[in-house]
Amino acid sequence: MDVSAVNALPYEDFVIFFGNVVEKCPLITAAVWAKRPFVSLAALETAISEFIDALPESGKEGILRCHPDLAGRDLQSGTLTRESREEQAGAGMDALNSAEASRMAQLNEEYKQRFGFPFVICARMNDKANILRQLSERCQNERATERARGIAEVKKICRLRLQALVLSDAPNKL
Ligand code: 2AL
């Protein structure tokens, strides 16, 4: 799908197609539709990034709270979004041994207790060992540092989701 095809999408289709580039935040996609025409896919990504940056800190934390835990309840109950399921499986989150699973659950809880939002990391850019190490290290940070770090990870996830969508021929199915 090239950028002219993206620019030609009515907002209903645009939101269906790009609505989960930020996990469970179709409002962001719906808002940036009004910024068309995009000169490139990178310009669409920039529009999303700028929208997020303009939110108050409470809005940024809201975005983080829309993310499922890694190896958490949604993975176990099969209720992850397709994108999240693929990302988590790619990082081995669906194949943790019992020691790893309980460490992950314990650290995820500790992180949420401390910050009031979940630990977010771009799973496609990390493996299991790296995720566990970063989760443990990042529990020590300040809240504002973690809010910014989590949002930076959301943007990495968004970039990879956008690329996957635009490279696929999925729009033909709209
Ligand atoms: C996720 C997710 O669902 N996909 C990803 O890359 N990271 N969740 C998370 N809490 O980091």
Short mmCIF file of C-alpha atoms and ligand atoms in Angstrom, two decimals:
data_model
loop_
_atom_site.label_atom_id
_atom_site.label_comp_id
_atom_site.label_asym_id
_atom_site.label_seq_id
_atom_site.Cartn_x
_atom_site.Cartn_y
_atom_site.Cartn_z
CA MET A 1 0.00 0.00 0.00
CA ASP A 2 1.53 3.33 -1.00
CA VAL A 3 0.95 6.64 0.66
CA SER A 4 -1.53 7.83 -1.97
CA ALA A 5 -3.70 4.81 -1.18
CA VAL A 6 -3.43 5.64 2.52
CA ASN A 7 -4.44 9.25 1.81
CA ALA A 8 -7.45 8.08 -0.20
CA LEU A 9 -8.94 6.04 2.66
CA PRO A 10 -12.19 7.36 4.13
CA TYR A 11 -11.86 7.70 7.88
CA GLU A 12 -13.90 4.60 8.61
CA ASP A 13 -11.46 2.44 6.64
CA PHE A 14 -8.45 4.36 7.91
CA VAL A 15 -9.48 3.60 11.52
CA ILE A 16 -10.22 -0.06 10.74
CA PHE A 17 -6.86 -0.44 9.04
CA PHE A 18 -4.59 1.58 11.32
CA GLY A 19 -6.72 1.59 14.49
CA ASN A 20 -4.40 -0.62 16.54
CA VAL A 21 -1.00 0.80 15.60
CA VAL A 22 -1.09 2.15 19.14
CA GLU A 23 -2.50 -0.69 21.22
CA LYS A 24 -6.25 -0.28 21.85
CA CYS A 25 -6.04 3.45 21.07
CA PRO A 26 -8.05 3.91 17.85
CA LEU A 27 -8.82 7.46 19.01
CA ILE A 28 -5.26 8.41 18.03
CA THR A 29 -5.71 7.00 14.53
CA ALA A 30 -9.06 8.74 14.17
CA ALA A 31 -7.52 12.05 15.24
CA VAL A 32 -4.54 11.97 12.86
CA TRP A 33 -6.72 11.12 9.84
CA ALA A 34 -7.46 14.86 9.72
CA LYS A 35 -3.75 15.53 9.08
CA ARG A 36 -3.92 14.01 5.58
CA PRO A 37 -2.48 14.13 3.03
CA PHE A 38 0.68 12.48 4.35
CA VAL A 39 3.72 12.89 2.15
CA SER A 40 5.04 9.53 3.30
CA LEU A 41 4.49 6.76 5.79
CA ALA A 42 7.06 8.49 7.98
CA ALA A 43 4.81 11.57 7.99
CA LEU A 44 1.92 9.47 9.29
CA GLU A 45 4.18 8.11 12.00
CA THR A 46 5.27 11.66 12.87
CA ALA A 47 1.64 12.80 13.12
CA ILE A 48 0.94 9.97 15.59
CA SER A 49 4.04 10.79 17.57
CA GLU A 50 3.16 14.50 17.75
CA PHE A 51 -0.38 13.71 18.86
CA ILE A 52 0.98 11.57 21.70
CA ASP A 53 3.55 14.20 22.68
CA ALA A 54 0.82 16.86 22.91
CA LEU A 55 -1.18 14.84 25.44
CA PRO A 56 -1.03 15.70 29.13
CA GLU A 57 0.96 13.28 31.26
CA SER A 58 -2.32 11.65 32.36
CA GLY A 59 -3.11 10.90 28.69
CA LYS A 60 0.30 9.34 28.15
CA GLU A 61 -0.21 7.16 31.19
CA GLY A 62 -3.62 6.22 29.78
CA ILE A 63 -1.93 4.97 26.61
CA LEU A 64 0.45 2.85 28.67
CA ARG A 65 -2.51 1.41 30.60
CA CYS A 66 -4.08 0.21 27.35
CA HIS A 67 -1.16 -2.21 26.94
CA PRO A 68 -1.48 -5.79 28.12
CA ASP A 69 1.17 -7.17 30.43
CA LEU A 70 3.84 -9.26 28.78
CA ALA A 71 3.09 -12.92 29.50
CA GLY A 72 0.09 -11.74 31.51
CA ARG A 73 -3.58 -12.55 31.91
CA ASP A 74 -4.57 -11.73 28.32
CA LEU A 75 -1.92 -13.99 26.88
CA GLN A 76 -3.05 -16.83 29.13
CA SER A 77 -6.73 -16.36 28.31
CA GLY A 78 -6.18 -15.85 24.57
CA THR A 79 -7.59 -12.32 24.60
CA LEU A 80 -4.58 -10.40 23.26
CA THR A 81 -4.99 -8.38 20.08
CA ARG A 82 -3.51 -10.13 17.02
CA GLU A 83 -0.60 -7.69 16.92
CA SER A 84 0.24 -8.14 20.58
CA ARG A 85 -0.06 -11.93 20.37
CA GLU A 86 2.42 -12.05 17.49
CA GLU A 87 4.83 -9.68 19.21
CA GLN A 88 4.71 -11.55 22.49
CA ALA A 89 5.13 -14.93 20.79
CA GLY A 90 8.09 -13.58 18.80
CA ALA A 91 9.83 -12.68 22.06
CA GLY A 92 9.06 -16.09 23.58
CA MET A 93 6.53 -14.76 26.09
CA ASP A 94 4.20 -17.68 25.35
CA ALA A 95 6.93 -20.20 26.11
CA LEU A 96 8.32 -19.20 29.50
CA ASN A 97 9.29 -21.95 31.90
CA SER A 98 7.60 -21.82 35.28
CA ALA A 99 10.47 -19.98 36.99
CA GLU A 100 10.53 -17.34 34.25
CA ALA A 101 6.74 -17.02 34.30
CA SER A 102 6.59 -16.41 38.03
CA ARG A 103 9.50 -13.95 37.90
CA MET A 104 7.77 -12.07 35.11
CA ALA A 105 4.44 -12.00 36.98
CA GLN A 106 6.12 -10.82 40.18
CA LEU A 107 8.09 -8.04 38.44
CA ASN A 108 5.10 -6.91 36.38
CA GLU A 109 3.11 -6.55 39.63
CA GLU A 110 5.94 -4.73 41.37
CA TYR A 111 6.25 -2.34 38.43
CA LYS A 112 2.50 -1.62 38.35
CA GLN A 113 2.38 -1.11 42.11
CA ARG A 114 5.22 1.38 41.90
CA PHE A 115 4.12 3.39 38.84
CA GLY A 116 0.39 2.84 38.36
CA PHE A 117 0.84 1.76 34.74
CA PRO A 118 2.27 -1.38 33.15
CA PHE A 119 5.80 -2.05 31.99
CA VAL A 120 5.87 -1.49 28.23
CA ILE A 121 8.68 -2.54 25.92
CA CYS A 122 8.86 -3.21 22.18
CA ALA A 123 8.84 -7.01 22.27
CA ARG A 124 9.94 -7.32 18.64
CA MET A 125 13.21 -5.59 19.48
CA ASN A 126 13.99 -7.72 22.53
CA ASP A 127 14.32 -11.33 23.54
CA LYS A 128 13.14 -13.02 26.69
CA ALA A 129 16.33 -12.51 28.71
CA ASN A 130 16.56 -8.88 27.72
CA ILE A 131 12.92 -8.22 28.63
CA LEU A 132 13.32 -9.77 32.08
CA ARG A 133 16.52 -7.83 32.70
CA GLN A 134 15.01 -4.51 31.61
CA LEU A 135 11.85 -5.10 33.62
CA SER A 136 13.94 -5.64 36.71
CA GLU A 137 16.17 -2.62 36.05
CA ARG A 138 13.38 -0.25 35.10
CA CYS A 139 11.51 -0.98 38.36
CA GLN A 140 14.21 1.16 40.00
CA ASN A 141 13.55 4.29 37.92
CA GLU A 142 11.54 7.41 38.76
CA ARG A 143 7.95 7.62 37.61
CA ALA A 144 8.55 10.43 35.08
CA THR A 145 11.50 8.55 33.59
CA GLU A 146 9.41 5.43 33.19
CA ARG A 147 6.47 7.33 31.71
CA ALA A 148 8.76 8.77 29.05
CA ARG A 149 10.51 5.46 28.51
CA GLY A 150 7.21 3.60 28.14
CA ILE A 151 5.98 6.13 25.58
CA ALA A 152 9.23 5.81 23.61
CA GLU A 153 8.60 2.04 23.49
CA VAL A 154 4.98 2.62 22.37
CA LYS A 155 6.37 4.64 19.44
CA LYS A 156 8.74 1.82 18.47
CA ILE A 157 5.86 -0.67 18.57
CA CYS A 158 3.78 1.74 16.48
CA ARG A 159 6.51 2.11 13.84
CA LEU A 160 6.83 -1.65 13.38
CA ARG A 161 3.06 -2.14 13.25
CA LEU A 162 2.74 0.60 10.63
CA GLN A 163 5.50 -0.93 8.53
CA ALA A 164 3.92 -4.39 8.72
CA LEU A 165 0.55 -3.02 7.63
CA VAL A 166 1.82 -0.97 4.74
CA LEU A 167 4.05 -3.75 3.46
CA SER A 168 1.20 -6.28 3.56
CA ASP A 169 -1.55 -6.33 0.96
CA ALA A 170 -4.23 -6.26 3.64
CA PRO A 171 -5.90 -3.05 2.32
CA ASN A 172 -7.13 -5.08 -0.64
CA LYS A 173 -9.35 -6.84 1.84
CA LEU A 174 -11.05 -3.64 2.98
C1 2AL B 1 3.63 -5.22 24.54
C2 2AL B 1 2.82 -5.75 23.52
O1 2AL B 1 1.66 -6.13 23.67
N1 2AL B 1 3.56 -5.76 22.39
C3 2AL B 1 4.78 -5.25 22.68
O2 2AL B 1 5.69 -5.12 21.86
N2 2AL B 1 4.80 -4.92 24.01
N3 2AL B 1 3.20 -5.07 25.82
C4 2AL B 1 3.98 -4.56 26.82
N4 2AL B 1 3.42 -4.49 28.03
O3 2AL B 1 5.13 -4.18 26.60
#
